[in-house]
Every structure is written in C-alpha cells, then in structure tokens.
Short mmCIF file of C-alpha atoms and ligand atoms in Angstrom, two decimals:
data_model
loop_
_atom_site.label_atom_id
_atom_site.label_comp_id
_atom_site.label_asym_id
_atom_site.label_seq_id
_atom_site.Cartn_x
_atom_site.Cartn_y
_atom_site.Cartn_z
CA UNK A 1 106.17 -32.92 91.15
CA UNK A 2 107.25 -31.01 88.00
CA UNK A 3 107.78 -27.27 88.46
CA UNK A 4 108.42 -24.64 85.78
CA UNK A 5 110.96 -22.08 87.05
CA UNK A 6 111.44 -18.60 85.61
CA UNK A 7 114.42 -16.33 86.25
CA UNK A 8 114.96 -12.77 85.00
CA UNK A 9 116.69 -11.00 87.90
CA UNK A 10 119.71 -9.74 85.98
CA UNK A 11 121.05 -10.45 82.48
CA UNK A 12 119.85 -13.99 81.84
CA UNK A 13 116.36 -14.83 80.62
CA UNK A 14 115.87 -18.38 81.83
CA UNK A 15 113.23 -21.08 82.21
CA UNK A 16 113.42 -24.76 83.19
CA UNK A 17 111.30 -27.65 84.42
CA UNK A 18 112.63 -29.65 87.37
CA UNK A 19 111.16 -32.79 88.97
CA UNK A 20 111.06 -33.09 92.77
CA UNK A 21 113.64 -30.37 93.32
CA UNK A 22 116.55 -32.28 91.79
CA UNK A 23 116.03 -33.76 88.32
CA UNK A 24 116.33 -31.21 85.53
CA UNK A 25 113.94 -32.12 82.68
CA UNK A 26 114.50 -29.00 80.58
CA UNK A 27 116.72 -25.96 80.96
CA UNK A 28 116.94 -22.91 78.68
CA UNK A 29 119.17 -19.90 79.39
CA UNK A 30 119.37 -16.93 77.05
CA UNK A 31 122.28 -14.76 78.10
CA UNK A 32 122.30 -11.06 77.32
CA UNK A 33 126.04 -10.66 77.90
CA UNK A 34 126.78 -9.48 74.32
CA UNK A 35 124.16 -6.71 74.70
CA UNK A 36 125.82 -5.31 77.82
CA UNK A 37 129.43 -5.82 76.74
CA UNK A 38 129.83 -2.40 75.06
CA UNK A 39 128.88 -0.71 78.37
CA UNK A 40 131.21 -2.76 80.59
CA UNK A 41 128.35 -3.82 82.87
CA UNK A 42 124.64 -4.62 82.99
CA UNK A 43 122.37 -1.74 81.89
CA UNK A 44 118.99 -2.28 83.60
CA UNK A 45 116.86 -0.78 80.80
CA UNK A 46 118.59 -2.90 78.15
CA UNK A 47 118.16 -5.97 80.36
CA UNK A 48 114.47 -5.29 80.83
CA UNK A 49 113.81 -4.82 77.11
CA UNK A 50 115.72 -7.98 76.22
CA UNK A 51 113.76 -9.99 78.83
CA UNK A 52 110.49 -8.74 77.29
CA UNK A 53 111.67 -9.74 73.83
CA UNK A 54 112.90 -13.20 74.84
CA UNK A 55 110.75 -14.45 77.70
CA UNK A 56 107.99 -16.08 75.59
CA UNK A 57 110.47 -17.92 73.38
CA UNK A 58 112.56 -19.10 76.34
CA UNK A 59 109.50 -20.41 78.21
CA UNK A 60 108.09 -22.04 75.07
CA UNK A 61 111.39 -23.80 74.39
CA UNK A 62 111.66 -25.00 78.00
CA UNK A 63 108.10 -26.39 77.83
CA UNK A 64 108.80 -28.02 74.45
CA UNK A 65 111.93 -29.71 75.84
CA UNK A 66 109.86 -30.86 78.82
CA UNK A 67 107.17 -32.29 76.51
CA UNK A 68 109.87 -34.28 74.73
CA UNK A 69 111.33 -35.56 78.00
CA UNK A 70 107.93 -36.36 79.54
CA UNK A 71 105.38 -37.01 76.76
CA UNK A 72 101.93 -36.01 77.98
CA UNK A 73 103.37 -34.47 81.17
CA UNK A 74 102.03 -31.27 82.69
CA UNK A 75 103.65 -28.91 85.15
CA UNK A 76 102.26 -28.80 88.66
CA UNK A 77 103.34 -25.26 89.58
CA UNK A 78 105.14 -22.17 88.26
CA UNK A 79 107.99 -20.69 90.33
CA UNK A 80 109.58 -17.30 89.79
CA UNK A 81 112.35 -15.11 91.20
CA UNK A 82 110.88 -12.00 92.83
CA UNK A 83 114.16 -10.68 94.32
CA UNK A 84 116.86 -9.68 94.86
CA UNK A 85 117.85 -8.24 91.50
CA UNK A 86 117.20 -5.39 89.09
CA UNK A 87 113.68 -4.10 89.47
CA UNK A 88 112.86 -3.60 85.74
CA UNK A 89 114.26 -7.05 84.99
CA UNK A 90 112.45 -8.85 87.84
CA UNK A 91 109.11 -7.35 86.79
CA UNK A 92 109.25 -9.06 83.40
CA UNK A 93 109.66 -12.55 84.87
CA UNK A 94 107.17 -12.02 87.69
CA UNK A 95 104.44 -10.79 85.32
CA UNK A 96 105.08 -13.58 82.83
CA UNK A 97 104.95 -16.18 85.64
CA UNK A 98 101.68 -14.78 87.02
CA UNK A 99 100.11 -14.99 83.56
CA UNK A 100 101.40 -18.54 83.00
CA UNK A 101 100.21 -19.80 86.39
CA UNK A 102 96.76 -18.37 85.70
CA UNK A 103 96.51 -19.76 82.18
CA UNK A 104 97.80 -23.20 83.24
CA UNK A 105 95.63 -23.13 86.36
CA UNK A 106 98.48 -24.12 88.68
CA UNK A 107 99.84 -22.41 91.81
CA UNK A 108 102.51 -19.71 91.61
CA UNK A 109 105.51 -19.86 94.00
CA UNK A 110 107.72 -16.81 94.79
CA UNK A 111 111.44 -17.60 95.12
CA UNK A 112 114.46 -15.78 96.55
CA UNK A 113 117.28 -15.77 93.96
CA UNK A 114 120.13 -16.16 96.47
CA UNK A 115 118.47 -19.07 98.26
CA UNK A 116 118.05 -20.68 94.84
CA UNK A 117 121.81 -20.32 94.12
CA UNK A 118 122.45 -22.22 97.36
CA UNK A 119 120.30 -25.07 96.10
CA UNK A 120 122.29 -25.56 92.87
CA UNK A 121 124.66 -28.29 94.20
CA UNK A 122 121.60 -30.57 94.37
CA UNK A 123 120.66 -30.15 90.68
CA UNK A 124 121.36 -33.32 88.69
CA UNK A 125 123.81 -34.17 91.45
CA UNK A 126 126.21 -37.09 91.30
CA UNK A 127 124.80 -40.32 92.74
CA UNK A 128 125.62 -40.39 96.41
CA UNK A 129 125.06 -36.66 96.96
CA UNK A 130 122.87 -36.48 100.06
CA UNK A 131 119.46 -34.79 99.76
CA UNK A 132 119.45 -31.17 100.99
CA UNK A 133 117.60 -32.00 104.19
CA UNK A 134 120.45 -34.36 105.20
CA UNK A 135 123.20 -31.74 104.76
CA UNK A 136 122.41 -29.48 107.67
CA UNK A 137 123.71 -27.81 109.67
CA UNK A 138 125.51 -26.31 106.69
CA UNK A 139 127.62 -23.26 106.01
CA UNK A 140 126.31 -21.56 102.85
CA UNK A 141 128.46 -19.29 100.71
CA UNK A 142 126.64 -17.34 98.01
CA UNK A 143 129.15 -15.64 95.79
CA UNK A 144 128.02 -13.81 92.67
CA UNK A 145 128.04 -10.51 90.81
CA UNK A 146 125.73 -8.94 93.39
CA UNK A 147 126.44 -10.90 96.58
CA UNK A 148 129.15 -12.35 98.76
CA UNK A 149 127.49 -13.76 101.87
CA UNK A 150 128.08 -16.49 104.40
CA UNK A 151 124.99 -18.13 105.87
CA UNK A 152 124.43 -20.38 108.79
CA UNK A 153 121.87 -22.97 107.61
CA UNK A 154 120.81 -24.82 110.79
CA UNK A 155 118.10 -26.68 108.89
CA UNK A 156 117.15 -26.70 105.25
CA UNK A 157 115.25 -23.53 104.36
CA UNK A 158 116.53 -21.47 107.33
CA UNK A 159 119.30 -18.98 106.49
CA UNK A 160 121.01 -16.64 108.91
CA UNK A 161 123.57 -14.20 107.52
CA UNK A 162 126.78 -14.50 109.55
CA UNK A 163 129.16 -12.61 107.23
CA UNK A 164 129.17 -10.59 104.05
CA UNK A 165 130.99 -8.05 101.93
CA UNK A 166 130.73 -4.51 103.19
CA UNK A 167 130.97 -3.05 99.68
CA UNK A 168 131.55 -4.80 96.37
CA UNK A 169 130.59 -8.41 95.74
CA UNK A 170 133.42 -10.70 94.61
CA UNK A 171 132.04 -10.88 91.05
CA UNK A 172 131.75 -7.11 90.91
CA UNK A 173 135.37 -6.84 92.07
CA UNK A 174 136.45 -9.15 89.25
CA UNK A 175 134.35 -7.24 86.71
CA UNK A 176 135.68 -3.83 87.78
CA UNK A 177 139.32 -4.96 87.63
CA UNK A 178 138.76 -6.42 84.19
CA UNK A 179 137.25 -3.15 82.99
CA UNK A 180 140.13 -1.13 84.45
CA UNK A 181 142.67 -3.38 82.72
CA UNK A 182 140.77 -3.20 79.43
CA UNK A 183 139.95 -6.92 79.42
CA UNK A 184 136.20 -6.58 78.82
CA UNK A 185 132.96 -7.71 80.45
CA UNK A 186 132.21 -9.96 82.26
CA UNK A 187 135.58 -10.00 83.96
CA UNK A 188 135.31 -13.11 86.15
CA UNK A 189 135.74 -15.76 83.45
CA UNK A 190 138.64 -13.84 81.83
CA UNK A 191 140.43 -13.23 85.11
CA UNK A 192 140.05 -16.94 85.89
CA UNK A 193 141.61 -18.04 82.58
CA UNK A 194 144.41 -15.48 82.64
CA UNK A 195 145.35 -16.31 86.24
CA UNK A 196 145.34 -20.03 85.47
CA UNK A 197 147.62 -19.51 82.46
CA UNK A 198 149.89 -17.26 84.54
CA UNK A 199 150.23 -19.83 87.34
CA UNK A 200 151.06 -22.50 84.75
CA UNK A 201 153.63 -20.28 82.98
CA UNK A 202 155.20 -18.89 86.16
CA UNK A 203 155.36 -22.25 87.91
CA UNK A 204 152.88 -21.43 90.69
CA UNK A 205 152.13 -18.32 92.69
CA UNK A 206 155.60 -16.81 92.68
CA UNK A 207 156.13 -13.06 92.27
CA UNK A 208 152.58 -12.10 93.16
CA UNK A 209 151.85 -8.49 94.07
CA UNK A 210 150.77 -8.32 97.75
CA UNK A 211 147.34 -6.73 97.24
CA UNK A 212 145.22 -6.13 100.38
CA UNK A 213 143.23 -9.15 101.55
CA UNK A 214 140.00 -7.31 102.32
CA UNK A 215 139.97 -7.23 106.14
CA UNK A 216 137.37 -4.73 107.36
CA UNK A 217 138.19 -2.64 110.39
CA UNK A 218 136.67 -3.90 113.64
CA UNK A 219 133.77 -1.79 114.88
CA UNK A 220 132.84 0.06 111.66
CA UNK A 221 129.11 0.64 111.39
CA UNK A 222 128.97 -1.06 107.97
CA UNK A 223 129.45 -4.37 109.78
CA UNK A 224 125.87 -4.00 111.02
CA UNK A 225 126.57 -6.19 114.04
CA UNK A 226 128.29 -8.98 112.10
CA UNK A 227 131.70 -10.21 113.26
CA UNK A 228 134.52 -8.48 111.33
CA UNK A 229 136.36 -11.80 111.01
CA UNK A 230 133.53 -13.12 108.78
CA UNK A 231 133.22 -10.03 106.57
CA UNK A 232 135.19 -8.79 103.59
CA UNK A 233 135.71 -5.38 102.02
CA UNK A 234 137.01 -5.15 98.47
CA UNK A 235 137.15 -1.36 98.16
CA UNK A 236 140.76 -1.19 99.41
CA UNK A 237 141.78 -3.85 96.92
CA UNK A 238 140.16 -1.91 94.08
CA UNK A 239 141.98 1.27 95.11
CA UNK A 240 145.28 -0.61 95.38
CA UNK A 241 144.80 -1.93 91.85
CA UNK A 242 143.99 1.54 90.52
CA UNK A 243 147.12 2.93 92.17
CA UNK A 244 149.23 0.10 90.77
CA UNK A 245 147.91 0.77 87.26
CA UNK A 246 148.59 4.50 87.60
CA UNK A 247 152.14 3.82 88.79
CA UNK A 248 152.81 1.33 85.98
CA UNK A 249 151.65 2.93 82.72
CA UNK A 250 153.11 0.06 80.69
CA UNK A 251 150.21 -2.09 81.92
CA UNK A 252 147.78 -0.27 79.64
CA UNK A 253 150.35 0.80 77.00
CA UNK A 254 152.84 -2.07 76.74
CA UNK A 255 156.34 -1.54 75.36
CA UNK A 256 156.91 -3.17 71.96
CA UNK A 257 158.28 -6.68 72.47
CA UNK A 258 156.95 -7.03 76.01
CA UNK A 259 156.57 -10.75 76.83
CA UNK A 260 153.03 -12.02 76.31
CA UNK A 261 150.97 -14.92 77.58
CA UNK A 262 148.41 -16.83 75.51
CA UNK A 263 145.55 -17.61 77.91
CA UNK A 264 143.08 -18.95 75.34
CA UNK A 265 143.50 -19.88 71.68
CA UNK A 266 144.50 -16.65 69.92
CA UNK A 267 143.95 -14.48 73.04
CA UNK A 268 146.96 -12.88 74.70
CA UNK A 269 147.85 -10.39 77.44
CA UNK A 270 151.25 -9.14 78.50
CA UNK A 271 152.97 -11.13 81.23
CA UNK A 272 152.87 -7.96 83.35
CA UNK A 273 149.07 -7.74 83.08
CA UNK A 274 148.74 -11.47 83.75
CA UNK A 275 150.78 -11.10 86.94
CA UNK A 276 148.51 -8.29 88.14
CA UNK A 277 145.39 -10.31 87.29
CA UNK A 278 146.68 -13.42 89.08
CA UNK A 279 147.66 -11.36 92.13
CA UNK A 280 144.26 -9.64 92.23
CA UNK A 281 142.40 -12.95 91.95
CA UNK A 282 144.59 -14.42 94.68
CA UNK A 283 143.67 -11.54 97.02
CA UNK A 284 139.94 -12.21 96.49
CA UNK A 285 140.27 -15.98 96.73
CA UNK A 286 142.46 -15.62 99.83
CA UNK A 287 139.90 -13.35 101.52
CA UNK A 288 136.99 -15.67 100.72
CA UNK A 289 138.93 -18.76 101.85
CA UNK A 290 140.06 -17.10 105.08
CA UNK A 291 136.51 -16.04 106.12
CA UNK A 292 135.16 -19.47 105.17
CA UNK A 293 137.85 -21.18 107.27
CA UNK A 294 136.94 -18.98 110.24
CA UNK A 295 133.20 -19.61 109.80
CA UNK A 296 133.81 -23.36 109.71
CA UNK A 297 135.66 -23.12 113.04
CA UNK A 298 132.73 -21.44 114.79
CA UNK A 299 130.41 -24.41 114.80
CA UNK A 300 130.29 -27.97 113.66
CA UNK A 301 128.87 -28.21 110.12
CA UNK A 302 128.11 -31.19 107.94
CA UNK A 303 128.60 -29.40 104.65
CA UNK A 304 129.86 -26.27 102.95
CA UNK A 305 127.33 -25.34 100.26
CA UNK A 306 128.53 -23.07 97.48
CA UNK A 307 126.41 -21.13 94.98
CA UNK A 308 126.56 -18.22 92.53
CA UNK A 309 128.41 -17.27 89.35
CA UNK A 310 131.77 -16.75 91.06
CA UNK A 311 131.69 -20.33 92.35
CA UNK A 312 132.66 -21.21 88.76
CA UNK A 313 136.11 -19.77 89.44
CA UNK A 314 138.59 -22.63 89.17
CA UNK A 315 140.91 -21.28 91.85
CA UNK A 316 138.04 -20.68 94.32
CA UNK A 317 136.80 -24.23 93.70
CA UNK A 318 140.18 -25.78 94.39
CA UNK A 319 141.08 -23.59 97.38
CA UNK A 320 137.66 -24.12 99.01
CA UNK A 321 138.00 -27.87 98.40
CA UNK A 322 141.19 -27.73 100.52
CA UNK A 323 139.48 -25.59 103.17
CA UNK A 324 136.56 -28.05 103.41
CA UNK A 325 138.88 -31.06 103.51
CA UNK A 326 140.90 -29.58 106.38
CA UNK A 327 137.70 -28.82 108.29
CA UNK A 328 136.33 -32.33 107.57
CA UNK A 329 133.13 -31.05 105.99
CA UNK A 330 131.68 -32.07 102.67
CA UNK A 331 131.96 -29.42 99.94
CA UNK A 332 128.82 -29.25 97.80
CA UNK A 333 129.25 -27.29 94.56
CA UNK A 334 127.03 -27.03 91.51
CA UNK A 335 127.89 -28.39 88.10
CA UNK A 336 129.36 -25.51 86.08
CA UNK A 337 126.21 -25.13 83.96
CA UNK A 338 124.14 -24.41 87.08
CA UNK A 339 126.56 -21.89 88.66
CA UNK A 340 125.35 -18.85 86.69
CA UNK A 341 121.75 -17.67 86.76
CA UNK A 342 119.24 -20.25 85.52
CA UNK A 343 115.59 -21.26 85.86
CA UNK A 344 116.38 -24.77 87.10
CA UNK A 345 117.56 -23.49 90.48
CA UNK A 346 114.29 -21.53 90.85
CA UNK A 347 112.14 -24.55 89.97
CA UNK A 348 114.22 -26.81 92.20
CA UNK A 349 114.10 -24.66 95.31
CA UNK A 350 110.34 -24.20 94.87
CA UNK A 351 109.86 -27.91 95.55
CA UNK A 352 111.38 -27.42 99.01
CA UNK A 353 110.42 -23.82 99.79
CA UNK A 354 106.75 -23.07 99.37
CA UNK A 355 106.45 -20.24 101.87
CA UNK A 356 105.01 -17.81 99.29
CA UNK A 357 102.48 -19.68 97.22
CA UNK A 358 99.08 -19.28 95.54
CA UNK A 359 97.26 -15.99 96.24
CA UNK A 360 100.20 -14.67 98.31
CA UNK A 361 102.49 -15.18 95.31
CA UNK A 362 99.94 -13.65 92.93
CA UNK A 363 100.00 -10.50 95.10
CA UNK A 364 103.83 -10.37 95.12
CA UNK A 365 105.66 -7.30 93.95
CA UNK A 366 109.31 -7.41 92.97
CA UNK A 367 111.77 -7.03 95.89
CA UNK A 368 115.08 -5.74 94.43
CA UNK A 369 116.81 -5.75 97.86
CA UNK A 370 115.25 -8.93 99.21
CA UNK A 371 117.24 -10.33 102.14
CA UNK A 372 117.95 -14.03 102.42
CA UNK A 373 116.15 -16.06 105.05
CA UNK A 374 113.19 -13.76 105.70
O1 LIG B 401 125.35 -15.58 89.75
P1 LIG B 401 125.64 -14.76 88.54
O2 LIG B 401 125.50 -15.42 87.19
O3 LIG B 401 124.76 -13.47 88.51
C1 LIG B 401 124.46 -12.76 89.67
O4 LIG B 401 123.47 -13.15 90.36
O5 LIG B 401 125.23 -11.83 89.97
O6 LIG B 401 127.14 -14.19 88.71
C2 LIG B 401 127.74 -13.37 87.76
C3 LIG B 401 129.12 -13.02 88.23
C4 LIG B 401 129.83 -11.99 87.35
O7 LIG B 401 130.36 -10.97 88.18
C5 LIG B 401 130.95 -12.79 86.69
O8 LIG B 401 132.11 -12.03 86.41
C6 LIG B 401 131.23 -13.83 87.76
O9 LIG B 401 129.96 -14.18 88.26
N1 LIG B 401 131.91 -15.02 87.22
C7 LIG B 401 133.14 -15.41 87.60
C8 LIG B 401 133.46 -16.54 86.82
N2 LIG B 401 132.41 -16.79 85.98
C9 LIG B 401 131.46 -15.84 86.25
N3 LIG B 401 133.98 -14.90 88.52
C10 LIG B 401 135.17 -15.51 88.67
N4 LIG B 401 135.55 -16.58 87.94
C11 LIG B 401 134.74 -17.14 87.02
N5 LIG B 401 135.12 -18.20 86.32
ZN1 LIG B 402 122.68 -14.97 90.50
#
C-alpha cells in the first residue's frame, strides 16, 4: 500500500510516499529555517505563509519522484498531520490533504505528529530491524523542539505518557541557550557541534560547569500525577545559564586574544563559550539519560524507541546507546534524515494507524495541543 504523507506542523513543508509503512519511495522536505533565523525562533505567521507558497510544489515533487520510482503507480491514501503543532501551519497541510484526497478519490488519514516521530526508526531501516509490532512492549522517547515525553508502548499504536518535561522541551532549551549566547537559530545542531569539538579539544568532559540536572520537586501540581523521577524541568537550567552569563561578561564580549575553538570549517567560538555550551548540553543529556534509565527499570521492555529532532544529537545518541545496552534493550533510532520533521513518518505511521480515516478525517480540524495516545 502506497501512502502520500503531508506534514506542515511547524517550519518544514514536507511530503513523501511510503510503501507498507517502511519503504520510502519519495521524500521532499522544504525547510523554512532561513526565514525564521532573523527572529531567533519560529514565527507562526511566517511559517503559515511559507507553507501556502510551497505546499503545491513540495507535493508535486514528491509525486514526481514517486512516479519515477514506481512507473504507473498510484497512491492508495493521503495521510496528514492534524496536531500537535502551530495552528496556522497545520491548517495549510490539512486543507491541502483534504483537497488531494478528494481529487485523487482516495481515503484521507489523520495522523498525530508525535506518534509519527516514534515510528521513524522503522523508515528504510537496516535489514534485521524487527517490524514495529514485534518491538513491544517498548519505551518511547519523543524529544523535539516542542516535546520531551516518555511513553509506555504496551502494544504498537498504544501510547501512555509516563514522564515529560514540566516546562521547556529539550530542543527549546537548546535553542534558547544558543540565542542567549548569540550562536543563532536553531541552536540544537550548533550546540551539538560545539560540544563535540570541546570534548575533543579538552580531552573529554573535564572542567564542566555543574549546571542543574532538571529534577522537578516531588508533589508539584505541574507533575499532573506523573512520577517526579520520570519528569524533567529545564527552567532552572535556563536560569542558571542566564546567571552564569551575567556573572561572566567576557562570554558575550571576549577579551582580545582569548583562546578560540574551531567547531566547523571557518566557524569559531571562544573556549570559554564552548565550555559553557558543552556543560549545558551535558546537563540536558544527563537529565534525559537519567529519566530513561529509571523508566527502563520500571518494567521489562523489548526496545527503546527514539524519535524527534533532538534525537539527532550525537551525545544523546551515544549516551542512550549505553543506557539501552546496560538495560539489555534494543535501541531503535531513526536515520538522521528522518529525525527532523518529514512527510515520510506521516505516510509510514498511516499504514499502521488508521483510527481516523475517510469521512472522520475529512471532518477533522487542526488540534494544536493534541495529546499522544488518544
Ligand atoms: O522534531 P523537530 O524537527 O521539530 C519539532 O517537532 O519540534 O525538532 C526540532 C528541534 C529544534 O529545537 C532543534 O534545535 C533540535 O530539534 N535539534 C537538535 C539537533 N538537531 C536539531 N538538538 C540537539 N542536537 C542536534 N543535533
Ligand atoms: Zn517534530
């Protein structure tokens, strides 16, 4: 079954065709990052306008690539993200998908963006990767610019939230730190590269600043009944970073001759900034690894399934690989090109999850705060 997937929940306009939930036949992602860069974050109105301008071209290109891969083929259904995400952005994809499903005379399928991220390890997976239905019970970790959530997945398609961030998502925490340190948007990829270069130059994680590790206080109402040991809070970390920057003005106005670190060809930061960045990343990675370790101890899982843009982070990937190894569970991570937002994950999940289909999907409205597993 070949499904066309459409994704416009944030700042990527994306479309793809996937066969039987796993084989990617075409995949087109137009990223709006350069449009949002001057503002240091995603501006919903700009995102919406850019989706309107690009959606037809992106879908046309995805269908043209599909026609090349499968001459004479025709898609069997259209799938689309209806939440969570930015309302004016989601509307563009949902309306386009409704129109396409009608004109192609195929069913429409409504898809939850976070559930789709958790399907990404199965996209074009290495031979030997078990099918999703053979990986449960699994612990799911969705970690992106908008979410940081741990899910119990007792069987494929059933998601129960067992832990989450009480404030900022991990990606948001990376992006805010990057903005504060004048490193630009999006912050995650830069922080990753700078920290990696720092660890290489400093010979490991020596001299790191002991930033808070995001433990929420037991009993606070924000936990909403979830166990504190499986939740994180990054607001204290953000405040600690702000205080550190205020107390060390040379971070933003370096002394002439301050030692620098080249973290990418031609791109440098001062060693002092690199140390702060590496320490900050380590606090986030440490918090995520600690909660994951605890979640893995609570029941016997077959796999740890990772999804979302932050799962691209090289340090998170290697630390979680150790965590999974110690807990004797298989770690399933997406290929880097499927970690960020894309249409392939929407098309792929739709093969397995057809709970909102046909007329019900045609009646769908966008759900910016859509929960996972409902
Ligand atoms: O999943 P995604 O593409 O969009 C959302 O659904 O949010 O995730 C985007 C987030 C951004 O916050 C970005 O800074 C972060 O993922 N990110 C990273 C890395 N690459 C992207 N964070 C840490 N390390 C990375 N290498
Ligand atoms: Zn996403």
